[in-house]
Each structure stands twice: as structure tokens, then as C-alpha cells.
Short mmCIF file of N, CA and C in Angstrom, two decimals:
data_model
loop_
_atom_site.label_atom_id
_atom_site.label_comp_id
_atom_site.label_asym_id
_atom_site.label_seq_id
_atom_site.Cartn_x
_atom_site.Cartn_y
_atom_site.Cartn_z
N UNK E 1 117.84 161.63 132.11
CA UNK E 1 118.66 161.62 130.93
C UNK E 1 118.18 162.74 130.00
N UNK E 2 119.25 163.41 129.82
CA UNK E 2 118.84 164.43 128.56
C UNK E 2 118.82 164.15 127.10
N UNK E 3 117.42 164.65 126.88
CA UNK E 3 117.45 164.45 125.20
C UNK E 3 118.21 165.21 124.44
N UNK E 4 118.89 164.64 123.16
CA UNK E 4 119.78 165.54 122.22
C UNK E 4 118.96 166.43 121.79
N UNK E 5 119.32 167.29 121.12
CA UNK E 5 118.45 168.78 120.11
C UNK E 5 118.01 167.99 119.04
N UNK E 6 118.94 167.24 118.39
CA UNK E 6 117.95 166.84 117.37
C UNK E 6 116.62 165.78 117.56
N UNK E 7 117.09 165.08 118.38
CA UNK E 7 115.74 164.01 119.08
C UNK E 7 114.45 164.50 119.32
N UNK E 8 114.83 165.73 120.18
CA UNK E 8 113.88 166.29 120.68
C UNK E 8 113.02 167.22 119.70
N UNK E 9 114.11 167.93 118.56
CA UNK E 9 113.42 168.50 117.45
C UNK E 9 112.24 167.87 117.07
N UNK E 10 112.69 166.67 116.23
CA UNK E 10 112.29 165.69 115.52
C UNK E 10 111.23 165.00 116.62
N UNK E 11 110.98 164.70 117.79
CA UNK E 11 109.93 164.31 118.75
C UNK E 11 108.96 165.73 118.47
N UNK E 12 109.72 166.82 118.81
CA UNK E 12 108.29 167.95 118.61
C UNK E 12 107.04 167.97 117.35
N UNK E 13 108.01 167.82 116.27
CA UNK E 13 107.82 167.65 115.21
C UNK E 13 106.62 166.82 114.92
N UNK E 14 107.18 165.57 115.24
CA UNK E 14 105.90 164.41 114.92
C UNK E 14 104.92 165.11 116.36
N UNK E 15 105.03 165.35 117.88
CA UNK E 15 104.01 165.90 118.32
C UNK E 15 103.26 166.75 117.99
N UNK E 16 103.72 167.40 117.17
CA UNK E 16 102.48 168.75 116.66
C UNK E 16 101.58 168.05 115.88
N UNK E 17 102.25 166.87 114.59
CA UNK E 17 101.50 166.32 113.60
C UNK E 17 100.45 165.04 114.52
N UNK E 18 100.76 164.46 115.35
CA UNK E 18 100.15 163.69 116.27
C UNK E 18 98.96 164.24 116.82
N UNK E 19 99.00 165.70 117.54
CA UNK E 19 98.25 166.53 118.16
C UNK E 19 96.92 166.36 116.65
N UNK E 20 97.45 167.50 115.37
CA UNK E 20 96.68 167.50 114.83
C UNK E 20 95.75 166.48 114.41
N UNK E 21 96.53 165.40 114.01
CA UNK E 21 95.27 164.20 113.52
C UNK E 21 94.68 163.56 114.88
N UNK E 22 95.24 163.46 116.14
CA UNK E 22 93.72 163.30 117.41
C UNK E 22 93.20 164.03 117.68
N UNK E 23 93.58 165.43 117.89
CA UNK E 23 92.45 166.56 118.31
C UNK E 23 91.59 166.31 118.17
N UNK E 24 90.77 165.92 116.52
CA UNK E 24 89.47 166.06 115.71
C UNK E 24 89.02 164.66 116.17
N UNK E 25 89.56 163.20 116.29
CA UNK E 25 88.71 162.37 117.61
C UNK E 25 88.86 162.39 118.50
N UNK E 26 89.16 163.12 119.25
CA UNK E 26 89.09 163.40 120.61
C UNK E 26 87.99 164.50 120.87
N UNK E 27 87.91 165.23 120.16
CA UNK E 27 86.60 166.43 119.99
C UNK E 27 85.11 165.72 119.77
N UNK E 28 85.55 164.79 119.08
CA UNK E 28 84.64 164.46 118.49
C UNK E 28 83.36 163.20 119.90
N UNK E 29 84.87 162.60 120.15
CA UNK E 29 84.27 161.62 121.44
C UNK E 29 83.47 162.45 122.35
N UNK E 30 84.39 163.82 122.47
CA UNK E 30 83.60 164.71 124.04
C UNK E 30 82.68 165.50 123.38
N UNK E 31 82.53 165.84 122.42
CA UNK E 31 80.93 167.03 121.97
C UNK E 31 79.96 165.48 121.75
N UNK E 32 80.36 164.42 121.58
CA UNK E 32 79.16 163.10 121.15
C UNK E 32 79.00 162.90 122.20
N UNK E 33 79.89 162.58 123.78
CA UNK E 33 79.50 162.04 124.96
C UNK E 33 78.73 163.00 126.03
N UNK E 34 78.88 164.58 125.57
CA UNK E 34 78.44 166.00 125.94
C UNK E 34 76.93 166.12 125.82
N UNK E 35 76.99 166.17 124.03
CA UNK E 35 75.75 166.54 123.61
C UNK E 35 74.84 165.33 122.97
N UNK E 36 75.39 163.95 122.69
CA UNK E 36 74.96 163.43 121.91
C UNK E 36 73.83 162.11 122.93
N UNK E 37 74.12 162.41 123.78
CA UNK E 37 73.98 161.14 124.72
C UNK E 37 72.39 160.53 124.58
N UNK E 38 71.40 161.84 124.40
CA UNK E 38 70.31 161.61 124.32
C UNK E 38 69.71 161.30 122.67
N UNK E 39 70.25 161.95 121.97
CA UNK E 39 70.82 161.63 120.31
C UNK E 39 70.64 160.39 120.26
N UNK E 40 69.70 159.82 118.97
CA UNK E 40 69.73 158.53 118.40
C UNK E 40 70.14 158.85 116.89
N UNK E 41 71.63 158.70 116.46
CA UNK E 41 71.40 158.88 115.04
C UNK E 41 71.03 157.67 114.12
N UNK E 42 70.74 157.88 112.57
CA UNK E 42 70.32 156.73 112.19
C UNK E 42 71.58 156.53 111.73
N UNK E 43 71.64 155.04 111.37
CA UNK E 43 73.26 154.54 110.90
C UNK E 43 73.04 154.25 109.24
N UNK E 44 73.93 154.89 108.81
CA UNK E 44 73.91 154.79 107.38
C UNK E 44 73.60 153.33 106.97
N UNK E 45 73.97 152.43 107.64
CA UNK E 45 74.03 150.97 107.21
C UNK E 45 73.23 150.28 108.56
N UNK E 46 73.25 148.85 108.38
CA UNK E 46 72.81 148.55 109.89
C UNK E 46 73.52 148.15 110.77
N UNK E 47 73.26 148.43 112.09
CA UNK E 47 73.91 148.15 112.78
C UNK E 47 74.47 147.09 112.60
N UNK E 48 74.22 145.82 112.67
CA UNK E 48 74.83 144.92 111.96
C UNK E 48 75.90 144.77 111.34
N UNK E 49 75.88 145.41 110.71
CA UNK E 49 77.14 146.00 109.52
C UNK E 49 77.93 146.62 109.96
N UNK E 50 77.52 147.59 110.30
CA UNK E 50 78.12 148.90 111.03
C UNK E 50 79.00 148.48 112.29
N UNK E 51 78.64 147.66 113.04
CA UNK E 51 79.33 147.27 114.31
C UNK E 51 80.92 146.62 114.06
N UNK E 52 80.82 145.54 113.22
CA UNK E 52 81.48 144.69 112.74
C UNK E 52 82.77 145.67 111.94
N UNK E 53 82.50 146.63 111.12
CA UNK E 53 82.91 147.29 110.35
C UNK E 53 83.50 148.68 111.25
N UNK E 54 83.20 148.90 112.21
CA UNK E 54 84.08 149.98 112.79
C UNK E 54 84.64 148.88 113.25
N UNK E 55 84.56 148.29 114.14
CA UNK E 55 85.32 146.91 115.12
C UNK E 55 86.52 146.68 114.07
N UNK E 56 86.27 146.12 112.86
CA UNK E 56 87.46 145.57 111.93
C UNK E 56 88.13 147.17 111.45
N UNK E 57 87.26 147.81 110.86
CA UNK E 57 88.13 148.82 110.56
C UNK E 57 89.08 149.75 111.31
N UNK E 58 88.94 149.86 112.96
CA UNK E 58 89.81 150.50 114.03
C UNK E 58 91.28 149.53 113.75
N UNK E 59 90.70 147.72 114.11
CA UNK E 59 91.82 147.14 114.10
C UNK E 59 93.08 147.19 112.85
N UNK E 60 92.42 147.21 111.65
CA UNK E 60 93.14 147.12 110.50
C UNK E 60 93.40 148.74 110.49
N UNK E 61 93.39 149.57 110.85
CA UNK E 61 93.95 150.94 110.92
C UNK E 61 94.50 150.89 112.08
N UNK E 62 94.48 150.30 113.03
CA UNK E 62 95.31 150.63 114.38
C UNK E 62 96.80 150.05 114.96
N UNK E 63 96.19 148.89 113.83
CA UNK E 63 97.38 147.74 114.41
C UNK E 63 98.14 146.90 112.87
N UNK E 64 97.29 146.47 112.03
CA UNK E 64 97.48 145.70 110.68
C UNK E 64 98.38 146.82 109.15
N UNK E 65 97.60 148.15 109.31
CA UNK E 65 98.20 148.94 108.06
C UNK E 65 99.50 149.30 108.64
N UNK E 66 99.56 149.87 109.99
CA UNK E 66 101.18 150.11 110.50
C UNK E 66 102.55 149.59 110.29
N UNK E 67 101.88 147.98 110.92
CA UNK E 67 103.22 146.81 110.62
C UNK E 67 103.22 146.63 108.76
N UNK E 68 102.23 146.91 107.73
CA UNK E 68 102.60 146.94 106.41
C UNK E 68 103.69 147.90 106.08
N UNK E 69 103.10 149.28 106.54
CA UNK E 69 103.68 150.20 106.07
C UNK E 69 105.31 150.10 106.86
N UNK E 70 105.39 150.03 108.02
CA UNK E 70 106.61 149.74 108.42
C UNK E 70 107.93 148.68 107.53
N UNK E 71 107.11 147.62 107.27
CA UNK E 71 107.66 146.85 106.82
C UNK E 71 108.16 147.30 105.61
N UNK E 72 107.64 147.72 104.40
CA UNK E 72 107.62 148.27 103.36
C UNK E 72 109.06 149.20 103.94
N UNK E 73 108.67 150.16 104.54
CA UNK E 73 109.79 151.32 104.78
C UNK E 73 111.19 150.13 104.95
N UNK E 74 110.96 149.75 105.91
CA UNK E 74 112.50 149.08 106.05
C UNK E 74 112.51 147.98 105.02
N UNK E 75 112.06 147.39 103.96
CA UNK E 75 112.46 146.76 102.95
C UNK E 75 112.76 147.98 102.16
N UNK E 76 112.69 149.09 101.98
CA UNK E 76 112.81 150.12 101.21
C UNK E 76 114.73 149.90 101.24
N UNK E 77 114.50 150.81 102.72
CA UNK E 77 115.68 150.84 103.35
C UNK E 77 117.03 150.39 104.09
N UNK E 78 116.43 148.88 103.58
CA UNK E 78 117.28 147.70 104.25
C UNK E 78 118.53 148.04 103.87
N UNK E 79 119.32 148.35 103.01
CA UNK E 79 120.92 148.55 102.53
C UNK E 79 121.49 149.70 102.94
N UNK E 80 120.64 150.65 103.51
CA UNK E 80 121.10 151.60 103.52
C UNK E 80 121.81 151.66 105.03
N UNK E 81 122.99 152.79 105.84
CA UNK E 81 122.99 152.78 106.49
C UNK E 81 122.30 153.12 107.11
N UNK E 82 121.79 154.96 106.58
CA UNK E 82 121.50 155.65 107.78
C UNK E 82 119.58 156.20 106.77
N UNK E 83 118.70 156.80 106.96
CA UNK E 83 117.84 156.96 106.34
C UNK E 83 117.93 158.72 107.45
N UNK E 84 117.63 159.39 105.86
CA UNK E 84 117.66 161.22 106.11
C UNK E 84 116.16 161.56 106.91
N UNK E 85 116.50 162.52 107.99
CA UNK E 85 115.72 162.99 108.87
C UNK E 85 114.39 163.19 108.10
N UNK E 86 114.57 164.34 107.23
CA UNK E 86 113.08 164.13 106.42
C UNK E 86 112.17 163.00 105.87
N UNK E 87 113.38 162.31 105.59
CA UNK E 87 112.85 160.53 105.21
C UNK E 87 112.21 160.07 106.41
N UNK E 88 112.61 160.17 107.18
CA UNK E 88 112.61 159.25 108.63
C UNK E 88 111.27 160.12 109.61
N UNK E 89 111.08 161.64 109.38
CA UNK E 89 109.60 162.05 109.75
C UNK E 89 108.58 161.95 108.74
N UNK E 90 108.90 162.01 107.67
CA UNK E 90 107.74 161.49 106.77
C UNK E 90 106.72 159.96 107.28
N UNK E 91 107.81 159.06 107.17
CA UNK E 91 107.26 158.00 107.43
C UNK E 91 106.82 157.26 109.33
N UNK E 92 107.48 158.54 109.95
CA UNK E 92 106.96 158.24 111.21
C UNK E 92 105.71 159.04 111.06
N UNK E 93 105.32 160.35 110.38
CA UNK E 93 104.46 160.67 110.55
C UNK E 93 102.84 160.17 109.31
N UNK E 94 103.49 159.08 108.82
CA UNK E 94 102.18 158.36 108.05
C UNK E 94 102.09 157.16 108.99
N UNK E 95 103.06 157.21 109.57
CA UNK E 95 102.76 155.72 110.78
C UNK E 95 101.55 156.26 111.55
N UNK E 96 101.51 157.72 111.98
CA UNK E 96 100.90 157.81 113.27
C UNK E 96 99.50 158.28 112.68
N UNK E 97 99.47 159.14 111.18
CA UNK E 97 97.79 159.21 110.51
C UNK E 97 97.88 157.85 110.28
N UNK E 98 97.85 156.84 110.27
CA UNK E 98 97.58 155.61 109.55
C UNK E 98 96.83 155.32 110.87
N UNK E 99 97.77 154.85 111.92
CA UNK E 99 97.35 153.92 113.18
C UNK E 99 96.12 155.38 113.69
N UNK E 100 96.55 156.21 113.89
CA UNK E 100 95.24 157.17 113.95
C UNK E 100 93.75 157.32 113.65
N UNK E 101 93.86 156.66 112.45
CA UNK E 101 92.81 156.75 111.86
C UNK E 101 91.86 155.69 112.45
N UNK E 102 92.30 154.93 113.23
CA UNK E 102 91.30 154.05 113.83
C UNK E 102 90.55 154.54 114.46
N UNK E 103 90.85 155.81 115.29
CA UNK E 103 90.30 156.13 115.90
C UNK E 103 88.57 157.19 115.40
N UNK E 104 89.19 157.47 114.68
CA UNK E 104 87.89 157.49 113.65
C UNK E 104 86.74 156.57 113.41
N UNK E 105 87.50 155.69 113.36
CA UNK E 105 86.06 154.20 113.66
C UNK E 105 85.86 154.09 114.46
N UNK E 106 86.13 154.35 115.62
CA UNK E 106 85.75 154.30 116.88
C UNK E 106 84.80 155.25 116.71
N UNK E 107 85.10 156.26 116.93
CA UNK E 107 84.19 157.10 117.14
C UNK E 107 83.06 157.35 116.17
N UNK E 108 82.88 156.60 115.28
CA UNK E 108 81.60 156.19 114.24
C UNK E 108 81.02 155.23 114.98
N UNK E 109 81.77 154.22 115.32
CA UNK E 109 80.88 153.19 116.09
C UNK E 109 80.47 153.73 117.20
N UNK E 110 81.05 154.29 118.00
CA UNK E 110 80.14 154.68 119.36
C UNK E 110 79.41 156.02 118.92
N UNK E 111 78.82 156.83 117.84
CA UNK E 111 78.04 157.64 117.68
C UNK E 111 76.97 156.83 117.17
N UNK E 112 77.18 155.82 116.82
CA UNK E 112 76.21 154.96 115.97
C UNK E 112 75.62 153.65 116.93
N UNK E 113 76.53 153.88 118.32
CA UNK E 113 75.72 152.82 119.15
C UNK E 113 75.22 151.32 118.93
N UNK E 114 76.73 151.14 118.29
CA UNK E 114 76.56 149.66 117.80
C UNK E 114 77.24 148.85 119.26
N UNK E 115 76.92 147.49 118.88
CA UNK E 115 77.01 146.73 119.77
C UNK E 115 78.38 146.93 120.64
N UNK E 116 78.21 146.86 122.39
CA UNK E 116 79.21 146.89 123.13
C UNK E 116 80.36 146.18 122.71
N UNK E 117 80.37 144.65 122.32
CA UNK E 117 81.51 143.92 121.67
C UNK E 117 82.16 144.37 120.59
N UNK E 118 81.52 144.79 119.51
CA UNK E 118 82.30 146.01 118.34
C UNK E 118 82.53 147.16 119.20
N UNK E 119 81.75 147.85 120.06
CA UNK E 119 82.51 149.54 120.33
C UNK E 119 83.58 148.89 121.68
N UNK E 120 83.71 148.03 121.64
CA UNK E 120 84.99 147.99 123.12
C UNK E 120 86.14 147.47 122.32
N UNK E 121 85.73 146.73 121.36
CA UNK E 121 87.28 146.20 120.49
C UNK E 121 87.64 147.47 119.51
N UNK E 122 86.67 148.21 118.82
CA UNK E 122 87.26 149.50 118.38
C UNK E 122 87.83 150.24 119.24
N UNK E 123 87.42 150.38 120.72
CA UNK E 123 88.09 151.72 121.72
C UNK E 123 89.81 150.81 121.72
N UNK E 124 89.55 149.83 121.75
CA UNK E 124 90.77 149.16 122.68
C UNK E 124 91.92 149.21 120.92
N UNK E 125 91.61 148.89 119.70
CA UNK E 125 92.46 148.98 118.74
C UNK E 125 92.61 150.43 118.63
N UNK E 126 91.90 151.68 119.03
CA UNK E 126 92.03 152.92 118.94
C UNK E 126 92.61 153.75 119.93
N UNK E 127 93.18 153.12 120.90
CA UNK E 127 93.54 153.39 122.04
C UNK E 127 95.22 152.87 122.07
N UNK E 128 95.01 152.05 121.56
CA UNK E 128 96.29 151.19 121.41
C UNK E 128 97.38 151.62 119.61
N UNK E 129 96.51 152.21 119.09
CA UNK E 129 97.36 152.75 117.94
C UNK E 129 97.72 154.25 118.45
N UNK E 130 96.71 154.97 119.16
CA UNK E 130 97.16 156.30 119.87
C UNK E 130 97.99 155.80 120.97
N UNK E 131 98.66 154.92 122.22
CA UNK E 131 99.46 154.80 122.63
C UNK E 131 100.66 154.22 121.79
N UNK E 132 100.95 153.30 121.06
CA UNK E 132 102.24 153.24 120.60
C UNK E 132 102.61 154.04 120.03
N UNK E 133 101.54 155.07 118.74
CA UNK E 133 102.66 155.81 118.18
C UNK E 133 102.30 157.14 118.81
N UNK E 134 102.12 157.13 119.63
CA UNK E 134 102.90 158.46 120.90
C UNK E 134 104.45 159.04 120.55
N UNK E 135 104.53 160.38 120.31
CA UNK E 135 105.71 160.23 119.51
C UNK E 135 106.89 160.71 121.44
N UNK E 136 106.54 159.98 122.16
CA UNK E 136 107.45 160.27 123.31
C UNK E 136 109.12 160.29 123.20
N UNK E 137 109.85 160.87 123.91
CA UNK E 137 111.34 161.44 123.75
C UNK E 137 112.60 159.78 123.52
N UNK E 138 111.83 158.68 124.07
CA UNK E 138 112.22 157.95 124.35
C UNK E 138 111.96 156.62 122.98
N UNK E 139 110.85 156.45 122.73
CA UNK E 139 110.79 155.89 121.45
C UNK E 139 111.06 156.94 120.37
N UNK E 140 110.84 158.28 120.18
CA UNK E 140 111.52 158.61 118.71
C UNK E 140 113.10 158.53 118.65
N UNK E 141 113.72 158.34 120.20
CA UNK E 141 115.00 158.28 120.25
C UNK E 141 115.39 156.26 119.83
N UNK E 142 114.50 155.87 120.18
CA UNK E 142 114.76 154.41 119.97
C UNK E 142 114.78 154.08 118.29
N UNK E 143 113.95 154.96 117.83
CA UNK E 143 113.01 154.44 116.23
C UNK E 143 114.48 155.19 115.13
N UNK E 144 114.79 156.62 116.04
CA UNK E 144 116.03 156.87 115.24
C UNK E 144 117.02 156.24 115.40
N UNK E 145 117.80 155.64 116.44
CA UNK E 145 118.85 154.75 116.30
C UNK E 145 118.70 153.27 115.58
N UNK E 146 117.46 153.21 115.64
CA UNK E 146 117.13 151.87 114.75
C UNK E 146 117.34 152.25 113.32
N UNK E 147 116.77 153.10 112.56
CA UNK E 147 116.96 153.51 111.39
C UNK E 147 118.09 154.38 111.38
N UNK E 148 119.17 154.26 112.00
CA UNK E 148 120.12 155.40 111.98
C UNK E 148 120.15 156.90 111.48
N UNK E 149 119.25 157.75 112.30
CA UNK E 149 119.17 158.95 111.88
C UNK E 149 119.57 159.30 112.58
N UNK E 150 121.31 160.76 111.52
CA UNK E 150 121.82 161.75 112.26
C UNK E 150 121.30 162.75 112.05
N UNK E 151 121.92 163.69 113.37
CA UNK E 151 121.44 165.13 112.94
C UNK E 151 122.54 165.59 111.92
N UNK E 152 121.85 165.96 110.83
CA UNK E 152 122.49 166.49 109.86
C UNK E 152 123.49 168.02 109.95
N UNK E 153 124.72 167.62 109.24
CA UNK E 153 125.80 168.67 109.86
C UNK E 153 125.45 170.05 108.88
N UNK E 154 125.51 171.12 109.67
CA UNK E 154 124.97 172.51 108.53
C UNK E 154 126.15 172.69 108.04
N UNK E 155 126.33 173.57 107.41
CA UNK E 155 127.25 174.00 106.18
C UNK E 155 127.41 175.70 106.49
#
């Protein structure tokens, strides 16, 4: 099935912004799993703390701030028919730094070598906010017919 021009625009779009905010944990996982392996850093806090606190903080960035912010948007937008393309990448693209950002705790917790049970529930909430909001041809085509976004007619 072929994607429309504007779908696919608007998919590139959020992919570039997607690219940018994982690059920097994804760099970050492979120069720490590269170079860091023999590396003991000290943890600002204790492990203790620290474990618990990337663990909760991946989840509540990966999975919990998304469905807020979503929600919010479409109570925004509930009356409306259609919500404008710029409207509609703005807020796909704070969906995907939001759920993104878990991944950031992840990768604090596993530089910080906190407990396997905190660094496997951070990989798995950080893993899982980078697969859903994947901005693939097929969900930004789903997420725009849900919020009814046209391609806007030029003049």
C-alpha cells in the first residue's frame, strides 16, 4: 500500500525529530557498554535510591506522562473536527521527547549499575516508549485519521 505525500511528509518529519532525541541514548548505551564496562562510577545517590528512581522514572516517562499528555491534547481538541498539521506534529512530537526520555533513565541506571530488577524494568519501560512512538508510515497514518489531519490545500 502506498503512502500519501502528506503522511509520509509528516512521518519524515517526526523521524528526523525521533532520530534526534535517541541518537544521544543510544550513544550513550554503546560508548558505556564499549568503554565503560570496567568503569565503576560513583552514584550521586545510593544505589538504593538510585535503582528505584531510574526504574520509576523510565516508567513514568515511558508509559504514564504520554497517556497525560495525550489525553490533555484530545480534551483540548475534542469539538473540533479536524486538528492543523502543525498542531498535530507538535504534539506527536512532545509525545515522542516525553516517552523518550525514559530512556535516559535507563541509561543512568545501567551506568550506575543498580540493581538487575530496577535496570531490566527501566530497559523494558525504555524500550517500549521507543517502540510505540516509532513514528512508522502506518501509525502516523492511523494517529492522523484519528485526529483528522488534512493535507492542507496551497493557494
Amino acid at each position: 500500500m502506498d503512502t500519501p505525500e502528506h503522511v509520509e511528509a509528516v512521518r519524515q518529519t517526526l523521524f528526523k525529530a525521533y532520530c534526534l532525541t535517541a541518537v544521544p541514548a543510544v550513544v550513550l548505551f554503546a560508548v558505556w557498554a564499549f568503554f565503560g564496562g570496567n568503569t565503576v562510577l560513583e552514584p550521586p545517590l545510593a544505589r538504593a535510591v538510585l535503582g528505584p528512581l531510574g526504574f520509576v522514572g523510565a516508567i513514568v516517562f515511558s508509559v504514564g506522562l504520554p497517556v497525560l499528555v495525550r489525553a490533555k491534547f484530545v480534551q483540548r481538541y475534542e469539538n473540533e473536527v479536524s486538528v492543523p498539521t502543525e498542531v498535530f506534529l507538535v504534539f506527536q512530537k512532545t509525545l515522542q521527547s516525553v516517552a523518550l526520555t525514559g530512556a535516559y533513565f535507563a541509561a543512568a541506571a545501567y551506568m550506575f549499575q543498580v540493581s538487575l530488577f530496577h535496570l531490566a524494568g527501566a530497559l523494558l519501560a525504555a524500550l517500549y516508549g521507543a517502540y510505540y512512538y516509532f513514528p512508522s508510515a502506518s501509525r502516523v497514518a492511523g494517529e492522523m485519521e484519528v485526529f483528522g489531519v488534512r493535507e492542507e490545500k496551497r493557494q
